[in-house]
Amino acid sequence: MTGQARRRLPRDSRAPCAVFIPSRFGRPDMRYGSLTLLLLAAATLGGCDGVLDPKGPIALAERQILFNATGIMLAIVIPVAIATLGVAFWFRASNERARYRPDFIDSGRIEILVWSIPLMTVLLVGTVAWIGAYDLDPPKPIASSGKPLKIQVVSLDWKWLFIYPEQGVASVNQLTIPVGTPVSFELTSSGVMNSFFVPQLAGQIYTMAGMVTRLNLLADYPGTYRGMSANYSGAGFSDMVFKVDAVAPDSFAQWAAVARSAGPVLDARTYSDLVRPSRAVAPFTYRSVVDGLFANAMSAAMQPAAGLCIAYPKSMRAER
């Protein structure tokens, strides 16, 4: 009886039930759409102080490689996406003009098209990456009429030590460089592996105990840039950040003179205190540095004895 009663109801009497039932899905869909737009905007604006906003020739060339590789890959991604939508639209069930060919096996022309385009894409991307890797090799000096500034870097737990051997000073979590002058870095680690990275000036390079890696960069514009560790190194990893102050050459000379007039001396004793794990260390400077401290820091003699800091034999050590 109930089923018959329902079938006897007029259509108009059932319509309001379908029309005026509130939707529970409209508002969440709008929220998810807004969240998607917000994430896309954040990803776009995130490059404003990173690799998409270079302030030196090395970072500028690296951004160009990124753009070239992205453009080459989009040349195949976009046509494939359009072709997918086109095939789905053409072979829809309501299209009587589409030919149904259940016995179709293969096509030489389609095979050539399907394989040749990805092959060319791989060759182009590989060529761009190979040329860029050669031109932007981190140890390769930057062509300049001026003498490069030499800086020695030691990654510690969880801070950065910068030694200026020519100026005879050092700083912690603060890197000051002159604008327009090439900077040549020698980098090592006091223990676990880290990664030195200044996104707006150069690519990242690893620091490892018992060996030296090299990196060259140049700042074209004055400013304060963000430096960080790009390799997880323990509980204090998030605190391994530092400021890069790119200043005029006169201001750099003044900074070095001020650093030489105050602060402690960086010797074996103060280095042993500094190498102990600490977090969120405020920037400070050393007024002088004993000779050979960087070489000793790289050797097993000044490596911490705990954790992952293993004293490898000389035969296993890399470049000095």
C-alpha positions as CSV (number, residue, x, y, z in Angstrom):
1,M,0.0,0.0,0.0
2,T,2.8,2.4,0.8
3,G,4.5,1.8,-2.5
4,Q,1.2,2.3,-4.4
5,A,0.6,5.5,-2.5
6,R,3.9,6.8,-3.4
7,R,3.4,6.0,-7.1
8,R,0.1,7.8,-7.1
9,L,1.6,11.1,-5.8
10,P,1.5,13.8,-8.4
11,R,4.8,14.8,-9.9
12,D,4.4,18.4,-8.7
13,S,4.0,17.2,-5.1
14,R,7.4,15.5,-5.3
15,A,9.3,18.3,-7.0
16,P,9.8,20.6,-4.0
17,C,11.6,17.8,-2.2
18,A,14.2,17.6,-4.9
19,V,14.4,21.3,-5.5
20,F,14.7,22.7,-2.0
21,I,16.9,20.1,-0.2
22,P,20.0,22.1,0.8
23,S,23.2,20.9,-0.6
24,R,26.0,19.8,1.8
25,F,28.7,19.8,-0.9
26,G,28.6,23.3,-2.4
27,R,30.3,25.1,0.4
28,P,33.2,22.6,0.9
29,D,33.8,22.6,-2.8
30,M,34.2,26.4,-2.7
31,R,36.5,26.1,0.3
32,Y,38.7,23.5,-1.4
33,G,38.8,25.7,-4.5
34,S,39.9,28.7,-2.4
35,L,42.5,26.6,-0.7
36,T,43.9,25.5,-4.0
37,L,44.2,29.0,-5.3
38,L,45.8,30.1,-2.0
39,L,48.4,27.3,-2.3
40,L,49.1,28.2,-5.9
41,A,49.6,31.8,-5.0
42,A,51.9,30.9,-2.1
43,A,54.0,28.7,-4.4
44,T,54.3,31.5,-6.9
45,L,55.1,34.2,-4.3
46,G,57.5,31.8,-2.6
47,G,60.1,32.4,-5.3
48,C,60.2,36.2,-4.6
49,D,63.1,35.7,-2.2
50,G,64.4,32.4,-3.6
51,V,65.6,30.9,-6.9
52,L,63.1,32.9,-8.9
53,D,64.5,36.2,-7.8
54,P,68.3,35.9,-8.5
55,K,70.7,38.6,-7.3
56,G,73.9,37.2,-8.9
57,P,75.1,35.7,-12.2
58,I,75.2,32.1,-10.9
59,A,71.6,32.2,-9.6
60,L,70.5,33.9,-12.7
61,A,71.9,31.2,-14.9
62,E,70.4,28.5,-12.7
63,R,67.0,30.1,-13.0
64,Q,67.4,30.2,-16.8
65,I,68.1,26.4,-16.8
66,L,64.9,25.9,-14.7
67,F,62.9,28.0,-17.2
68,N,64.4,26.2,-20.2
69,A,63.8,22.7,-18.8
70,T,60.2,23.6,-17.7
71,G,59.4,25.0,-21.2
72,I,60.8,21.9,-22.9
73,M,58.7,19.6,-20.7
74,L,55.6,21.7,-21.1
75,A,56.0,21.4,-24.9
76,I,55.0,17.7,-24.5
77,V,52.8,17.9,-21.4
78,I,50.4,20.5,-22.8
79,P,49.7,18.7,-26.2
80,V,49.3,15.4,-24.3
81,A,46.7,16.9,-22.0
82,I,44.9,18.5,-24.9
83,A,45.0,15.3,-26.9
84,T,43.6,13.3,-23.9
85,L,40.6,15.6,-23.6
86,G,40.1,15.6,-27.4
87,V,40.2,11.8,-27.6
88,A,37.8,11.5,-24.7
89,F,35.4,14.0,-26.3
90,W,35.5,12.5,-29.8
91,F,35.0,8.9,-28.7
92,R,32.1,9.7,-26.3
93,A,29.1,7.4,-26.5
94,S,26.9,9.9,-28.2
95,N,29.2,10.6,-31.1
96,E,28.0,8.5,-34.0
97,R,30.7,9.7,-36.3
98,A,33.5,8.1,-34.2
99,R,34.7,4.9,-35.8
100,Y,34.6,1.8,-33.5
101,R,37.6,-0.4,-34.4
102,P,37.7,-3.3,-31.9
103,D,40.3,-5.2,-34.1
104,F,42.8,-2.3,-34.2
105,I,46.2,-3.6,-33.1
106,D,49.0,-1.1,-33.9
107,S,50.1,1.7,-36.2
108,G,53.6,2.5,-37.2
109,R,52.9,6.2,-37.6
110,I,51.4,6.4,-34.1
111,E,54.4,4.5,-32.6
112,I,56.9,6.9,-34.2
113,L,54.9,9.8,-33.0
114,V,54.5,8.4,-29.4
115,W,58.2,7.6,-29.0
116,S,60.0,10.3,-31.0
117,I,58.5,13.3,-29.1
118,P,59.6,12.0,-25.6
119,L,63.0,11.0,-27.0
120,M,63.5,14.5,-28.3
121,T,62.3,15.9,-25.0
122,V,64.8,13.8,-23.1
123,L,67.6,14.8,-25.4
124,L,66.8,18.5,-25.2
125,V,66.5,18.5,-21.4
126,G,69.6,16.4,-21.0
127,T,71.6,18.8,-23.3
128,V,70.4,21.9,-21.3
129,A,71.3,20.2,-18.0
130,W,74.7,19.0,-19.3
131,I,75.7,22.4,-20.6
132,G,74.5,24.1,-17.5
133,A,76.3,21.6,-15.2
134,Y,79.6,22.3,-17.0
135,D,79.2,26.1,-17.1
136,L,78.0,26.4,-13.5
137,D,80.4,23.9,-12.0
138,P,80.7,25.1,-8.4
139,P,84.6,25.1,-8.2
140,K,84.8,27.0,-11.5
141,P,86.1,30.6,-10.8
142,I,83.9,33.5,-11.9
143,A,85.5,35.6,-14.6
144,S,86.2,39.0,-13.1
145,S,88.8,41.7,-13.2
146,G,88.9,41.9,-9.4
147,K,90.5,39.5,-6.9
148,P,88.1,37.0,-5.4
149,L,87.4,37.1,-1.7
150,K,88.3,33.8,0.1
151,I,86.0,32.5,2.8
152,Q,86.3,29.3,4.7
153,V,83.1,27.7,5.9
154,V,82.6,25.1,8.7
155,S,79.1,23.7,9.3
156,L,78.6,22.9,13.0
157,D,75.8,21.6,15.1
158,W,73.7,23.7,14.5
159,K,75.3,26.9,13.2
160,W,77.7,28.2,10.6
161,L,81.2,29.4,11.0
162,F,82.7,31.7,8.4
163,I,86.4,32.4,8.5
164,Y,88.0,35.3,6.5
165,P,91.7,34.3,6.3
166,E,92.8,37.4,4.4
167,Q,91.0,39.7,6.9
168,G,92.0,37.6,9.9
169,V,88.4,37.6,11.4
170,A,85.6,35.1,11.6
171,S,81.8,35.2,12.2
172,V,79.1,32.9,13.3
173,N,75.7,32.8,11.5
174,Q,76.5,36.0,9.6
175,L,78.1,36.2,6.2
176,T,79.2,39.6,4.9
177,I,80.5,40.0,1.3
178,P,81.3,42.9,-1.0
179,V,79.0,43.6,-3.9
180,G,80.6,43.0,-7.3
181,T,83.4,40.9,-6.0
182,P,83.6,37.1,-6.7
183,V,83.6,35.0,-3.5
184,S,85.5,31.7,-3.4
185,F,84.3,29.3,-0.6
186,E,86.1,26.4,0.9
187,L,83.6,24.3,2.9
188,T,83.9,21.5,5.3
189,S,81.9,20.0,8.3
190,S,82.6,19.4,11.9
191,G,80.5,16.3,11.9
192,V,77.4,15.3,10.0
193,M,76.9,16.2,6.4
194,N,75.2,19.6,5.7
195,S,74.3,21.6,2.6
196,F,75.3,25.3,2.2
197,F,72.6,27.1,0.2
198,V,71.9,30.8,-0.6
199,P,69.0,30.6,-3.1
200,Q,69.3,34.1,-4.5
201,L,73.1,33.9,-5.1
202,A,74.1,30.3,-5.9
203,G,73.1,26.7,-5.8
204,Q,73.6,24.4,-2.9
205,I,76.8,22.4,-2.1
206,Y,77.4,19.8,0.5
207,T,79.8,20.0,3.5
208,M,81.3,16.8,4.8
209,A,83.7,16.0,7.5
210,G,87.3,15.3,6.5
211,M,87.0,16.9,3.1
212,V,86.7,20.2,1.3
213,T,84.1,21.3,-1.3
214,R,84.3,24.5,-3.2
215,L,81.8,27.0,-4.4
216,N,82.0,30.4,-6.2
217,L,79.3,33.1,-6.2
218,L,78.9,36.8,-6.8
219,A,76.3,39.3,-5.6
220,D,75.3,41.9,-8.1
221,Y,73.1,43.9,-5.8
222,P,73.4,45.1,-2.2
223,G,70.9,43.6,0.2
224,T,70.3,41.0,2.9
225,Y,69.8,37.5,1.6
226,R,68.6,34.2,3.2
227,G,71.1,31.4,3.8
228,M,70.3,28.0,5.1
229,S,71.2,24.3,5.4
230,A,69.4,22.3,2.7
231,N,70.2,18.9,4.3
232,Y,68.6,17.6,7.5
233,S,71.2,17.3,10.2
234,G,69.4,16.6,13.4
235,A,67.2,18.3,16.0
236,G,68.5,21.8,15.4
237,F,68.4,21.7,11.6
238,S,65.6,24.4,11.5
239,D,67.9,26.8,13.3
240,M,70.8,26.5,10.7
241,V,70.0,29.7,9.0
242,F,72.2,32.8,8.5
243,K,72.1,36.2,6.9
244,V,74.1,37.2,3.9
245,D,74.8,40.9,3.9
246,A,76.0,42.1,0.5
247,V,77.5,45.5,1.0
248,A,79.6,48.0,-0.9
249,P,83.4,47.3,-0.9
250,D,84.0,50.3,1.4
251,S,81.4,49.0,3.8
252,F,82.9,45.6,3.8
253,A,86.3,47.0,4.7
254,Q,84.7,48.9,7.5
255,W,82.9,45.8,8.8
256,A,86.2,43.9,8.8
257,A,87.9,46.7,10.8
258,V,85.1,46.7,13.3
259,A,85.2,43.0,13.7
260,R,89.0,43.1,14.3
261,S,88.4,45.6,17.2
262,A,86.1,43.5,19.3
263,G,85.2,39.9,20.2
264,P,87.1,36.8,21.3
265,V,90.0,35.1,19.5
266,L,89.1,31.9,17.6
267,D,91.7,29.3,18.6
268,A,91.6,25.6,19.5
269,R,90.0,26.3,22.9
270,T,87.2,28.6,21.7
271,Y,86.6,26.4,18.7
272,S,86.1,23.4,21.0
273,D,83.5,25.4,22.8
274,L,81.8,26.5,19.6
275,V,81.6,23.0,18.1
276,R,79.4,21.8,20.9
277,P,75.8,21.4,19.8
278,S,73.7,24.6,20.3
279,R,70.6,26.0,18.7
280,A,69.4,29.5,17.6
281,V,72.8,31.1,18.1
282,A,72.8,34.8,17.7
283,P,75.4,36.2,15.2
284,F,78.7,37.3,16.5
285,T,82.3,37.8,15.4
286,Y,85.9,36.8,16.3
287,R,88.5,39.5,16.2
288,S,91.2,37.1,15.1
289,V,91.8,33.6,13.9
290,V,94.8,31.4,14.6
291,D,96.7,30.2,11.5
292,G,95.7,26.8,10.2
293,L,92.5,26.5,12.2
294,F,90.4,25.6,9.1
295,A,92.8,22.8,8.1
296,N,92.8,21.5,11.7
297,A,89.0,21.7,11.8
298,M,88.9,19.5,8.7
299,S,91.2,17.0,10.2
300,A,90.4,14.3,12.7
301,A,92.3,16.2,15.5
302,M,89.5,18.7,16.1
303,Q,86.5,16.6,15.2
304,P,84.1,15.8,18.0
305,A,84.4,12.2,19.2
306,A,80.7,11.6,19.7
307,G,77.8,10.6,17.4
308,L,78.5,10.3,13.7
309,C,81.8,12.3,13.7
310,I,84.1,9.5,12.8
311,A,87.9,10.0,12.4
312,Y,88.6,8.5,9.0
313,P,92.1,7.4,8.0
314,K,94.1,9.7,5.8
315,S,93.8,7.3,2.9
316,M,90.0,7.8,2.9
317,R,90.0,11.6,2.9
318,A,89.2,13.6,-0.1
319,E,90.5,16.9,-1.4
320,R,92.6,19.0,1.0
